[in-house]
XYZ file of C-alpha atoms in Angstrom:
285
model
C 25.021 -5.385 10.038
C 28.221 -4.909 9.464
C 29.883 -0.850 8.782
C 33.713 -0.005 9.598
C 32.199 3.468 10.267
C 31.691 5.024 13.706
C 29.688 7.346 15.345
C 27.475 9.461 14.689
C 26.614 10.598 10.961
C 28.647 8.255 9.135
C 28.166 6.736 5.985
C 26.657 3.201 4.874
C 27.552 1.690 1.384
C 25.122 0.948 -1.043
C 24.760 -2.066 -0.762
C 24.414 -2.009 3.492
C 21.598 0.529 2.411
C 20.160 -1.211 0.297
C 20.591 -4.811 3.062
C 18.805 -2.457 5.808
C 15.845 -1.600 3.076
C 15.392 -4.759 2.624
C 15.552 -6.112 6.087
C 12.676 -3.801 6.840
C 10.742 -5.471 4.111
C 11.377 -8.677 5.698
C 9.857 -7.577 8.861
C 6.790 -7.199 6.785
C 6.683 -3.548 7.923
C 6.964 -0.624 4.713
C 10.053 1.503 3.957
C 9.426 4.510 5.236
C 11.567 7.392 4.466
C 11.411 11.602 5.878
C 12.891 14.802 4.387
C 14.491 16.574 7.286
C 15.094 20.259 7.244
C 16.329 20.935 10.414
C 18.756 18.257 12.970
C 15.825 18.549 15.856
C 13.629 17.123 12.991
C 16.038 14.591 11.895
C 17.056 13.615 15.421
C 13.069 12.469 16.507
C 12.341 11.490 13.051
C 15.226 9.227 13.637
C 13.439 8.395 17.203
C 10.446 7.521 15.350
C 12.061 4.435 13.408
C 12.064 5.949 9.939
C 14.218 4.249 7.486
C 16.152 7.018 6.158
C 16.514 10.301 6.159
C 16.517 12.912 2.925
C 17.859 16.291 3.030
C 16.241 18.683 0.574
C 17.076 22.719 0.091
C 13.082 22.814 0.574
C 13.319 21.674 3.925
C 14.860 25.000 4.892
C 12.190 26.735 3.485
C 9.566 24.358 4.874
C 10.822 25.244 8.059
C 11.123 28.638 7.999
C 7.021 28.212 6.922
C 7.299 28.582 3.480
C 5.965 25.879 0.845
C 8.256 23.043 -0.230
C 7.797 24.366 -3.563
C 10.714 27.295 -2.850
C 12.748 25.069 -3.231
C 12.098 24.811 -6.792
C 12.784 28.533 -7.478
C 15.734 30.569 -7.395
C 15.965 31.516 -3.567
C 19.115 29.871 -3.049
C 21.780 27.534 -4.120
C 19.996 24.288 -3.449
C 22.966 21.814 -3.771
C 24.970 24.485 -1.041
C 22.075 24.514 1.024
C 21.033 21.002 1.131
C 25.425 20.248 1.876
C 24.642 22.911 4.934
C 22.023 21.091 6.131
C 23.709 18.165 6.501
C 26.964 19.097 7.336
C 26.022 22.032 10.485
C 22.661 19.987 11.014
C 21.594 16.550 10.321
C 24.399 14.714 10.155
C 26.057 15.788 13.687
C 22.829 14.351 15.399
C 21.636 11.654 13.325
C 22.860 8.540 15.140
C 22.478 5.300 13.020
C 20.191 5.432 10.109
C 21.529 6.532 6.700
C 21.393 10.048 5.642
C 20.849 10.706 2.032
C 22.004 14.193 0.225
C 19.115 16.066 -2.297
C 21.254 16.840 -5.593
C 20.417 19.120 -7.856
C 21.520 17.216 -10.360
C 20.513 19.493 -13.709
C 23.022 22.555 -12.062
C 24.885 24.068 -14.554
C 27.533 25.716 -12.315
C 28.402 22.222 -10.794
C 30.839 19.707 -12.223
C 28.738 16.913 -10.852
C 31.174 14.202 -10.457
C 33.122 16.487 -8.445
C 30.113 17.363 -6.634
C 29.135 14.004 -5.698
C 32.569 13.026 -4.517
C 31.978 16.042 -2.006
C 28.497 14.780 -1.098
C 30.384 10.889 0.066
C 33.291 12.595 1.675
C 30.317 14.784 3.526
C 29.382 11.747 4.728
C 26.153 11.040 3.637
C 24.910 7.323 2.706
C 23.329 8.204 -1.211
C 21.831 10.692 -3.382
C 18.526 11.905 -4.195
C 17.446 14.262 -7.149
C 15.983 17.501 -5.440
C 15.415 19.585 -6.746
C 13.605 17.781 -9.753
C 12.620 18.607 -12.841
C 10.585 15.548 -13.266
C 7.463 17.498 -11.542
C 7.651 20.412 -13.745
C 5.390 20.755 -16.850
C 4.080 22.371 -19.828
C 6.086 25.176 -21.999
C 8.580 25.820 -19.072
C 9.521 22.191 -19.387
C 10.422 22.391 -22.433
C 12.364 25.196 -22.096
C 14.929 23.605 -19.969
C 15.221 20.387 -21.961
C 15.751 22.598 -25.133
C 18.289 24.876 -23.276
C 20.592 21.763 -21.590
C 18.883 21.896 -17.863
C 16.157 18.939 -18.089
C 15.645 15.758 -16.692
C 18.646 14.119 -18.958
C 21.071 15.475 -16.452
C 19.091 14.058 -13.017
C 19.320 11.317 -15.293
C 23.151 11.197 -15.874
C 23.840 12.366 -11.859
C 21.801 9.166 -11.107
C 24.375 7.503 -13.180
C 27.560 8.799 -11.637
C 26.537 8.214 -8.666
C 25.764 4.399 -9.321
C 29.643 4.719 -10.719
C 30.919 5.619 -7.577
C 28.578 3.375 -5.595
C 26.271 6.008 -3.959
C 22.760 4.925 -3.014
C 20.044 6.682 -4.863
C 16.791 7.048 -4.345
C 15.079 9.379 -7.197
C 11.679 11.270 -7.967
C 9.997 10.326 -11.797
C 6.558 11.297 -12.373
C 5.525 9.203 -15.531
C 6.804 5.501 -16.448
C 8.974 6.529 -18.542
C 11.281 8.351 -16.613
C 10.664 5.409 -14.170
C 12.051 3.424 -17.469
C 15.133 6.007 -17.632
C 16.071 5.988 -14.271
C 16.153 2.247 -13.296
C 18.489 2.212 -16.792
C 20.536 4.658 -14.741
C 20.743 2.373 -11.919
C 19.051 3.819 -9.456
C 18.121 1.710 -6.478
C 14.823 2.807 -5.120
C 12.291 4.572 -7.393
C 9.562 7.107 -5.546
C 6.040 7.426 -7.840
C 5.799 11.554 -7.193
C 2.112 12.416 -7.905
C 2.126 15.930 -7.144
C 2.482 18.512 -4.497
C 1.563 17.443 -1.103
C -1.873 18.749 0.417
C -2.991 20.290 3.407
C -1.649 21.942 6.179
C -0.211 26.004 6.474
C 1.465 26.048 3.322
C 0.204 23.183 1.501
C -2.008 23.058 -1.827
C -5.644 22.868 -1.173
C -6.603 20.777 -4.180
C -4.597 17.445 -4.505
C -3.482 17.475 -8.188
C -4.972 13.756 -8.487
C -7.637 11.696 -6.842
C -6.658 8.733 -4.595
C -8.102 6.858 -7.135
C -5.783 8.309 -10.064
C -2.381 8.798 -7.576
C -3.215 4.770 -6.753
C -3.190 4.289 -10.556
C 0.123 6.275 -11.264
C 1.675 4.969 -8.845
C 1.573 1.485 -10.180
C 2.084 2.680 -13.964
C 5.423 3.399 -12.288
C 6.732 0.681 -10.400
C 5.389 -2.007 -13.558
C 7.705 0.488 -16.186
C 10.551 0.417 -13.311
C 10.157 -3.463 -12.992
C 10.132 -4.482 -16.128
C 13.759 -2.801 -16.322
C 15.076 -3.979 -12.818
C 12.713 -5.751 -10.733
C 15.363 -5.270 -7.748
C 14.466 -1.537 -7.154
C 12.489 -0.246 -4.258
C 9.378 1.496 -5.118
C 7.958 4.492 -2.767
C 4.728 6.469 -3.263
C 4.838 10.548 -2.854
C 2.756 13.509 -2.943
C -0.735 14.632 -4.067
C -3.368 12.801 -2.190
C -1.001 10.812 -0.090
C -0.697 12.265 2.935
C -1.941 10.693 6.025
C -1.232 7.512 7.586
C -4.556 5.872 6.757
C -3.756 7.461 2.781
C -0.581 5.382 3.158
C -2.337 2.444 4.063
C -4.333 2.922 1.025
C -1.864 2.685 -1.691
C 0.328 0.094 0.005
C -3.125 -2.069 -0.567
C -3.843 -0.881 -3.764
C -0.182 -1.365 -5.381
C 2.652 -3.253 -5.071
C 4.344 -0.206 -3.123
C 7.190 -0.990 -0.861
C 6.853 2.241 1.243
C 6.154 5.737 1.651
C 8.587 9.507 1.235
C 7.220 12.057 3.647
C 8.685 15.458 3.998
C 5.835 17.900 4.305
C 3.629 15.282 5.600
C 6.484 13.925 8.104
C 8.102 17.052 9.096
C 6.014 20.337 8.231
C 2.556 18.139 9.487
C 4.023 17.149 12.436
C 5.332 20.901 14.000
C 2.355 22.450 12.721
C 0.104 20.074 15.008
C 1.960 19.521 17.958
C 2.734 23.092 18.158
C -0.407 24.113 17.448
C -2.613 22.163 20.562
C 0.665 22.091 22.718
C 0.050 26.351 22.663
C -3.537 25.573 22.868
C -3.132 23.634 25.666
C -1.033 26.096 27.793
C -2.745 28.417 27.145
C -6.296 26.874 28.477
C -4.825 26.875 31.917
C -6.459 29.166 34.141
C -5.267 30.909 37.548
């Protein structure tokens, strides 16, 4: 596939992203895709074949064993520390698959265009809107959509950055920002059904059933479709955890892959760490 970039950590257009999505479909195999908060979890994620890799301020926290869902709150500057990330971290070790940049897209200090040009000098391959406010509810909502800091501007970054022809790949959690988004021109579309279960730090009640996340999920891509039937469509969250919960929805809807960050990254150390201890430490003199 062609690129006039190399080395490591260099950028792919948007449309050699979206060729390489594709070309995975082809293979009959699903898009899979892994929020990196660290470059040793990048660099084996990588190693493992995933698709692409997403940098989110919540990996940092994720990392440091906190839940993803600091990365919500105001513990940092999310758009600085997902740019750290990938500047000191991720993209120095990442060796061929594209790197995409969590935007926070509704941040009031940021001229965003100017912020996005940053983000493709950086070097990464596209855009995603982290933190979102698509999975916040109720009166806090609409608090930020009344004072200028809702979903309209995730929205309108998601438009820039088709503009200035910058993959994106975006959160919605109801059809009709699915609707609004695929207006926007975003390229791939992930169904978020809520916070991801299990583990240290994860809920301990999905926010859905299977049965209701399978649902969603589909209410999602069919509003997304009906706009631009070229769009990727990835399942997130809630119940869908596991491999065999992957397999699940990718029979159950028309699905094109799966986003894993806790379930990728967070899962993953907290296993392997877990019985590799537990394994030293059963030796005996």
């Amino acid at each position: 596939m062609p690129n006039i970039w190399t080395g490591k950590g260099n950028p792919y257009t948007r449309a050699e992203v979206r060729d390489r999505l594709q070309a995975t479909l082809d293979q009959k195999k699903p898009i899979i895709a892994a929020g990196a908060g660290t470059g040793i979890s990048a660099k084996f994620i990588e190693k493992g074949g995933a698709d692409l890799i997403i940098i989110y301020n919540s990996g940092r926290f994720r990392m440091a064993g906190h839940g993803s869902t600091a990365g919500l709150m105001a513990y940092g500057d999310a758009n600085a520390i997902a740019m750290e990330i990938g500047e000191f971290e991720v993209l120095p070790v990442v060796e061929e698959i594209p790197v995409i940049c969590g935007v926070h897209g509704s941040d009031p200090r940021r001229r965003m265009w100017h912020h996005l040009l940053k983000v493709k000098e950086m070097g990464f391959s596209g855009i995603n809107n982290f933190p979102t406010h698509c999975i916040v509810d109720g009166h806090f909502r609409r608090v930020l959509e009344e004072t200028g800091m809702g979903f309209d501007k995730e929205i309108e970054m998601v438009r820039l950055a088709s503009k200035m022809e910058l993959f994106s790949i975006v959160y919605v959690a109801t059809p009709e920002e699915a609707q609004q988004m695929a207006e926007a021109g975003a390229d791939a579309i992930i169904a978020h059904v809520g916070t991801t279960v299990g583990g240290s730090v994860g809920v301990t009640g999905a926010s859905c059933s299977m049965a209701e996340a399978v649902e969603r999920t589909q209410q999602i891509i069919d509003a997304g479709k009906a706009i631009n039937p070229a769009i990727f469509f990835l399942a997130h969250g809630g119940p869908i955890n596991t491999p065999e919960d992957v397999r699940q929805v990718l029979e159950r809807t028309n699905v094109q892959g799966f986003v894993g960050a806790s379930s990728l990254e967070r899962m993953g150390v907290e296993e392997s760490l877990t019985e590799l201890t537990r394994t030293f430490k059963a030796l005996n003199f």
